[in-house]
Coordinates of N, CA and C and ligand atoms in Angstrom, one line a residue:
X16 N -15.4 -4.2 -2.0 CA -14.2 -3.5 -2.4 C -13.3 -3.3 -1.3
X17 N -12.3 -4.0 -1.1 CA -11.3 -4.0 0.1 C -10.9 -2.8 0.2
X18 N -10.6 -1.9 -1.4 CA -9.9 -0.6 -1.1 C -10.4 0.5 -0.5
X19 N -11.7 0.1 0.1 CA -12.3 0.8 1.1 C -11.8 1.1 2.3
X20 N -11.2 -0.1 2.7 CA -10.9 -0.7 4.1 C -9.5 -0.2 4.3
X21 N -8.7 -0.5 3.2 CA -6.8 0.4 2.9 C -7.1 1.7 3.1
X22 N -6.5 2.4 3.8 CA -5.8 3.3 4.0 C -4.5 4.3 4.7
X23 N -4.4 5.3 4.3 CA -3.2 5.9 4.8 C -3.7 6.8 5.8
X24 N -2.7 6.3 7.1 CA -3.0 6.7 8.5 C -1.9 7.7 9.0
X25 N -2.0 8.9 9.3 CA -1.4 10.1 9.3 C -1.7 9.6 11.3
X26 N 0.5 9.4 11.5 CA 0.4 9.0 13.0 C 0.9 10.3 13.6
X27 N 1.0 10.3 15.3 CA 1.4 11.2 15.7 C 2.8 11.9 15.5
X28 N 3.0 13.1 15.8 CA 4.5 13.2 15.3 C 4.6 14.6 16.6
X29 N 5.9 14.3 17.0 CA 6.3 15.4 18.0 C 7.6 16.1 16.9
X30 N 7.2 17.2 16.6 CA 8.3 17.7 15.6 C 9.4 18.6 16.6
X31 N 10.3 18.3 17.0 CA 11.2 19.0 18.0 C 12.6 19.4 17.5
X32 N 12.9 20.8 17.3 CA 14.5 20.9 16.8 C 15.7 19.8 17.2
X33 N 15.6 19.0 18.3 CA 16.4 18.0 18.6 C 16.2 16.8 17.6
X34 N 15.4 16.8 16.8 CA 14.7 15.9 16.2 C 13.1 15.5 16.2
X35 N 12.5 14.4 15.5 CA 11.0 14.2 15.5 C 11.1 12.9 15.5
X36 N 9.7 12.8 16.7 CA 9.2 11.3 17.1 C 8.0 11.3 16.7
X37 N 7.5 10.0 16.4 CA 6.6 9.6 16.1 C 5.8 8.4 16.4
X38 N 5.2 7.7 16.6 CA 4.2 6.5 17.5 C 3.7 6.0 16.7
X39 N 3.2 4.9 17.4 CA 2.2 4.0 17.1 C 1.9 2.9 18.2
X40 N 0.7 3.0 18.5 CA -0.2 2.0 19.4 C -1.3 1.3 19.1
X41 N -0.8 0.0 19.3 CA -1.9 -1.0 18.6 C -3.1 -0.5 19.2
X42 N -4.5 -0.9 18.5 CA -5.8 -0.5 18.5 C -6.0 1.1 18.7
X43 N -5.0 1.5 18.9 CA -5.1 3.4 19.2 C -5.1 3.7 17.4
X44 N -4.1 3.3 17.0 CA -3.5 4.2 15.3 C -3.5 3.4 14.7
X45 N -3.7 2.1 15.1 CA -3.6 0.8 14.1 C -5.1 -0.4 14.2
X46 N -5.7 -0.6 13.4 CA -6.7 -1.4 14.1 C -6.8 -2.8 14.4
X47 N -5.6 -3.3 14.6 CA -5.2 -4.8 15.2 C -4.0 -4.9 16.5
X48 N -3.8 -5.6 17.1 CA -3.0 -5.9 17.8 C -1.9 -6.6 17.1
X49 N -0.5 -6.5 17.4 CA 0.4 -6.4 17.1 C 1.3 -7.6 17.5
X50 N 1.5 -8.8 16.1 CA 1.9 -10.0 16.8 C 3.6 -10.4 16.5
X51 N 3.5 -9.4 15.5 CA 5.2 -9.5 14.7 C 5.3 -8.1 14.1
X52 N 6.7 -8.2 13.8 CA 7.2 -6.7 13.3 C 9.0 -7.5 12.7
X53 N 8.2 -6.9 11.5 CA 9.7 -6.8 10.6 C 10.3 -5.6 9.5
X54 N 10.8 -5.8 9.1 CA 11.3 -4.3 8.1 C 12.4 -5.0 7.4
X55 N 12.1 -4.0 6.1 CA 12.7 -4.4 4.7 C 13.7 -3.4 4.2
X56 N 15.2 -3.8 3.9 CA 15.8 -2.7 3.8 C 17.0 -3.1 3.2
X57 N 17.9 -2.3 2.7 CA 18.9 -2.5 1.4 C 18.3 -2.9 0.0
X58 N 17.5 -2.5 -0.1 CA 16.3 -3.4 -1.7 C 17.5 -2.7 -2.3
X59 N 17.5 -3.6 -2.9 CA 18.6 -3.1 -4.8 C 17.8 -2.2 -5.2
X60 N 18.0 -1.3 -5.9 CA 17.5 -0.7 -7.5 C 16.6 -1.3 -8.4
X61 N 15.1 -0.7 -8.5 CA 14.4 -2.2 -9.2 C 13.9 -2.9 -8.5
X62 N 14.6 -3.3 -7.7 CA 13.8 -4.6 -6.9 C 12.2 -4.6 -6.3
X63 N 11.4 -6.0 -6.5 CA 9.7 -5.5 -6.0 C 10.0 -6.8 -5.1
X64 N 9.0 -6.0 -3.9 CA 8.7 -7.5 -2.8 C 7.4 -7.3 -3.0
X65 N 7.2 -8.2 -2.0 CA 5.9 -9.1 -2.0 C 5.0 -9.5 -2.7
X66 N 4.3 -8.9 -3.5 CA 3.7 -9.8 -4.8 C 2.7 -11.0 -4.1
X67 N 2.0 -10.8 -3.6 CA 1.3 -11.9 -2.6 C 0.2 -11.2 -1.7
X68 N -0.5 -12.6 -1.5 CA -1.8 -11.8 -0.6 C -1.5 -12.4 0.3
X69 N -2.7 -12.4 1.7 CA -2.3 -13.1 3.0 C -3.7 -13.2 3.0
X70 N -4.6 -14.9 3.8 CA -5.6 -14.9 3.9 C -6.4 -14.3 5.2
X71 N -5.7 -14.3 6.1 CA -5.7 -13.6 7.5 C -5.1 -12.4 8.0
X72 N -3.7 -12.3 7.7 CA -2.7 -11.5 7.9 C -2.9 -9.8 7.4
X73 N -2.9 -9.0 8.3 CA -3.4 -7.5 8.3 C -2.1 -7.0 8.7
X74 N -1.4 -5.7 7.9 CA -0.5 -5.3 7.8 C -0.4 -3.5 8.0
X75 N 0.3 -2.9 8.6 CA 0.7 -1.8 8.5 C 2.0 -1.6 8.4
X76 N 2.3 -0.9 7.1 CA 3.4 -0.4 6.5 C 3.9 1.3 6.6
X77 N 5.5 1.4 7.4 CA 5.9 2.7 7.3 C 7.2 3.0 6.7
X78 N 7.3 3.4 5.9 CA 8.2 3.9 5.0 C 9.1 4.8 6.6
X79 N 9.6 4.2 7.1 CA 11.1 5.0 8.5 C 11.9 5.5 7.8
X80 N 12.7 5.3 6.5 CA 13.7 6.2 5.9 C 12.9 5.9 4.4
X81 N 13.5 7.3 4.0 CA 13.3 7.4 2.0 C 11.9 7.3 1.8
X82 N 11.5 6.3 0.4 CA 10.3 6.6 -0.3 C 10.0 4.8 -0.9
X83 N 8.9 4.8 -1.0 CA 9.1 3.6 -1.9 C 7.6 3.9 -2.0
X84 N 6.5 2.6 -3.2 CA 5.0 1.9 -3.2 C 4.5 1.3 -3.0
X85 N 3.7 1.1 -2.7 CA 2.6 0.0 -2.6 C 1.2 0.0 -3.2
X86 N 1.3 -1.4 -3.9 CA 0.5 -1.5 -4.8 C -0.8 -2.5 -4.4
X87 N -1.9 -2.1 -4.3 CA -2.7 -3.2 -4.1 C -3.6 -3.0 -4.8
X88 N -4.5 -4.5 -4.7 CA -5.3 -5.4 -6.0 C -6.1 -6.2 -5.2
X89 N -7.2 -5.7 -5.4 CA -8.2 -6.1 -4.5 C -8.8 -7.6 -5.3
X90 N -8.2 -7.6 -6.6 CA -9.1 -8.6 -7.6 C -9.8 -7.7 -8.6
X91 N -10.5 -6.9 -8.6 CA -11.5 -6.0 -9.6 C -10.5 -5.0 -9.9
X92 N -9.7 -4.3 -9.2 CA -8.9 -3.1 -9.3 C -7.6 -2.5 -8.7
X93 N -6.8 -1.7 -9.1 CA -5.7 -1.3 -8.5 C -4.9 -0.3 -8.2
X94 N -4.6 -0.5 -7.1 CA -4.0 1.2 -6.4 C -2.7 1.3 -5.6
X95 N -1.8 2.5 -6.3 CA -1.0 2.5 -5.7 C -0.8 3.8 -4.7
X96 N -0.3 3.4 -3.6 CA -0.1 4.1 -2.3 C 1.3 4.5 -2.6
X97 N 2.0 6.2 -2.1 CA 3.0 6.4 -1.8 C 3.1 6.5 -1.0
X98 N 4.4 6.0 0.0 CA 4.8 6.6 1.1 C 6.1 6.9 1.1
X99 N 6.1 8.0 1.8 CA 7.0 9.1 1.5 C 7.5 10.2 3.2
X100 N 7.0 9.3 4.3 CA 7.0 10.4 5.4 C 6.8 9.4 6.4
X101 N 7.8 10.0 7.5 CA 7.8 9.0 9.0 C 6.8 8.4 9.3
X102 N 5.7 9.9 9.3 CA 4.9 10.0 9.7 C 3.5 9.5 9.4
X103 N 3.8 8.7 8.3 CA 2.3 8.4 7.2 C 2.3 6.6 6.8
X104 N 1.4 5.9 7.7 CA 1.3 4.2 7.2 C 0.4 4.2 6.7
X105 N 0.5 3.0 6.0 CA -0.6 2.2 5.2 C -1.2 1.4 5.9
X106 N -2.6 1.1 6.0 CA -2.8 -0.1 6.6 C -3.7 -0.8 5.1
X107 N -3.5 -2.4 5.7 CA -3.5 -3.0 4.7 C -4.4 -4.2 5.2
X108 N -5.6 -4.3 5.0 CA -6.6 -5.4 5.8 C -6.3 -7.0 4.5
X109 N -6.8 -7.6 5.1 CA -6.5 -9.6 4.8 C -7.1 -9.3 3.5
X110 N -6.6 -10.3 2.8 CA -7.5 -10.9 1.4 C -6.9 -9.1 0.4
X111 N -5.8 -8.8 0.3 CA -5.7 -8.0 -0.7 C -4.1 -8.4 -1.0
X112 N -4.3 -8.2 -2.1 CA -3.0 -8.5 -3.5 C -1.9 -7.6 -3.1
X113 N -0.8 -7.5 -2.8 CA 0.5 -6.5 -2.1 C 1.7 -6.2 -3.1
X114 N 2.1 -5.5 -3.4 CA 3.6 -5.1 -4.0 C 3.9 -4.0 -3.7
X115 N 5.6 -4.3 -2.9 CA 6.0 -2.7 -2.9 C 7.0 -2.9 -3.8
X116 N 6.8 -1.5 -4.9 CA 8.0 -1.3 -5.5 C 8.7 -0.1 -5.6
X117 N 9.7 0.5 -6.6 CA 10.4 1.8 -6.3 C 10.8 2.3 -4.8
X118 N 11.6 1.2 -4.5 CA 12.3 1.8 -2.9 C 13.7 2.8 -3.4
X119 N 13.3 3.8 -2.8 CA 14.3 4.9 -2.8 C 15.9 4.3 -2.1
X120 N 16.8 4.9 -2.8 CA 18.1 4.0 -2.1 C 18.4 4.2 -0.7
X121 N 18.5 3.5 0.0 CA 18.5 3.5 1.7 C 17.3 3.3 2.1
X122 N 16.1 3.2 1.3 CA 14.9 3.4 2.2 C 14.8 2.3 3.1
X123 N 14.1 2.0 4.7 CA 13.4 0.9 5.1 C 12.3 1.0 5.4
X124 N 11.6 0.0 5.2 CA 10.2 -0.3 5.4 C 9.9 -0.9 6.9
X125 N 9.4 -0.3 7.5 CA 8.8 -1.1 8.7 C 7.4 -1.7 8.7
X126 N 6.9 -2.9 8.8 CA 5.6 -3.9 8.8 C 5.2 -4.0 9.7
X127 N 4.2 -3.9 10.9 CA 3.8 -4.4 11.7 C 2.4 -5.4 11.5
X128 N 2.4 -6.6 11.7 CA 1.4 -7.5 11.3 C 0.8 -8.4 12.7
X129 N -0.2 -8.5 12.0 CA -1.5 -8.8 13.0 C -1.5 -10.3 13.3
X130 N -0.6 -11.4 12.6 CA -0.2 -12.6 12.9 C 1.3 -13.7 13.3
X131 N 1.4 -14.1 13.7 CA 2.6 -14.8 13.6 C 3.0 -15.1 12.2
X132 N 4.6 -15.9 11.8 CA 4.4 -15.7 10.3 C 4.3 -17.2 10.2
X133 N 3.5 -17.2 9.2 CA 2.6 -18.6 8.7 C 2.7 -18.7 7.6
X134 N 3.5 -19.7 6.9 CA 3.4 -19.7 5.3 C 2.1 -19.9 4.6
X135 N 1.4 -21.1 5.5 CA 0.5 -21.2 4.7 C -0.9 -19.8 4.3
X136 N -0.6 -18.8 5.1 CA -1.6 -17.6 5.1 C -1.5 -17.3 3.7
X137 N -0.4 -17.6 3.5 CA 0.3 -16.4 1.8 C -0.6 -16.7 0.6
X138 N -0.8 -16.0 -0.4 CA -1.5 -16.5 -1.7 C -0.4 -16.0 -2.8
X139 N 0.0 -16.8 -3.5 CA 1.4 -16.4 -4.1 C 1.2 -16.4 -5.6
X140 N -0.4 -17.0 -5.6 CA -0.7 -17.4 -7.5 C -2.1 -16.6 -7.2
X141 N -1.7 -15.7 -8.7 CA -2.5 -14.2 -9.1 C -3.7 -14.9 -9.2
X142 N -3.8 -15.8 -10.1 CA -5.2 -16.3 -10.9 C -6.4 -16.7 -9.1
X143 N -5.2 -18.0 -8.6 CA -5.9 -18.5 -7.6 C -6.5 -17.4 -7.0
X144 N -5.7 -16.3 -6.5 CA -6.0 -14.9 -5.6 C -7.7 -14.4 -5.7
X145 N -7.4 -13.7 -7.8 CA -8.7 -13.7 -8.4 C -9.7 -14.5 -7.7
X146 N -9.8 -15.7 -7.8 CA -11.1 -16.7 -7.5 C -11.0 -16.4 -6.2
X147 N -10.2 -16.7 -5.3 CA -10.7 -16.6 -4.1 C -11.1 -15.6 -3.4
X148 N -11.3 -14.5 -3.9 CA -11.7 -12.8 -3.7 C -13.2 -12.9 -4.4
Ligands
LIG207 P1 8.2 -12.7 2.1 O1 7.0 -12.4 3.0 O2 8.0 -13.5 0.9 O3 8.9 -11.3 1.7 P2 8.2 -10.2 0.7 O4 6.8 -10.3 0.8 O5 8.7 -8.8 1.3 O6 8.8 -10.4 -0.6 O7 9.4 -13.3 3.0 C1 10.7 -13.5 2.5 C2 11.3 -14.6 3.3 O8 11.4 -14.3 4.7 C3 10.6 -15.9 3.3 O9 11.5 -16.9 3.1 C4 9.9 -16.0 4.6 C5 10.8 -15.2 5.5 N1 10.0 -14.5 6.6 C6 10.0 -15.0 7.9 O10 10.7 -16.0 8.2 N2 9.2 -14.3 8.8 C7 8.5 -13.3 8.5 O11 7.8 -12.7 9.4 C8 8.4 -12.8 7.1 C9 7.6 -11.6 6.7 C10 9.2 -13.5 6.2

């Protein structure tokens, strides 16, 4: 059961009236090293990404502005993650089913992933996914 292995990682946070910072360091708060980094932002209203697995590819997701979900499907079962705070990622290990939906308006998503991007890693058909889990 992968959704053992998901979870939500509460990072450091310096709360300062000037404002609040917060971190992340590979192998320290994350448990991969860090090969790309992208982020997702302007989603319309409605709109879902990802929908897809990766066969390698390990992911940690932070909601940096607003709110949105994440849904994962291990194959047997499914769970959705909110995130909702600077300060709170998802990590997300290989071989699990991904959807974020309900992005709050302005929100962006920050990804940091454990691979270069490789189309062929992706798994894009549900059924195939099933069998291969
Ligand atoms: P995709 O991973 O399908 O987005 P999502 O899972 O959020 O729906 O990527 C969308 C497009 O962006 C696709 O054409 C591939 C491209 N892309 C890159 O070129 N590099 C990357 O690191 C990522 C994540 C996507």
């Amino acid at each position: 059961m992968k959704f053992n292995e998901a979870e939500i990682v509460q990072l450091p946070k310096n709360f300062d009236r000037r404002g609040n910072l917060s971190v992340i360091e590979e192998i320290k708060n994350i448990p991969f090293k860090i090969e790309r980094t992208y982020w997702i932002y302007d989603v319309p209203g409605g709109e879902v990404r990802g929908g897809h697995a990766y066969r390698q590819n390990q992911e940690f997701i932070v909601a940096l502005s607003g709110s949105f979900e994440v849904l994962l499907d291990d194959g047997k079962a499914r769970k959705i993650f909110p995130l909702n705070r600077s300060y709170y990622g998802l990590y997300i290990p290989q071989g699990v089913w991904r959807q974020m939906q309900n992005f709050s308006t302005n929100s962006v998503a920050l990804i940091l992933a454990s691979t270069k991007f490789d189309s062929s890693d992706y798994i894009y058909d549900y059924e195939y996914f099933k069998a291969y889990v």
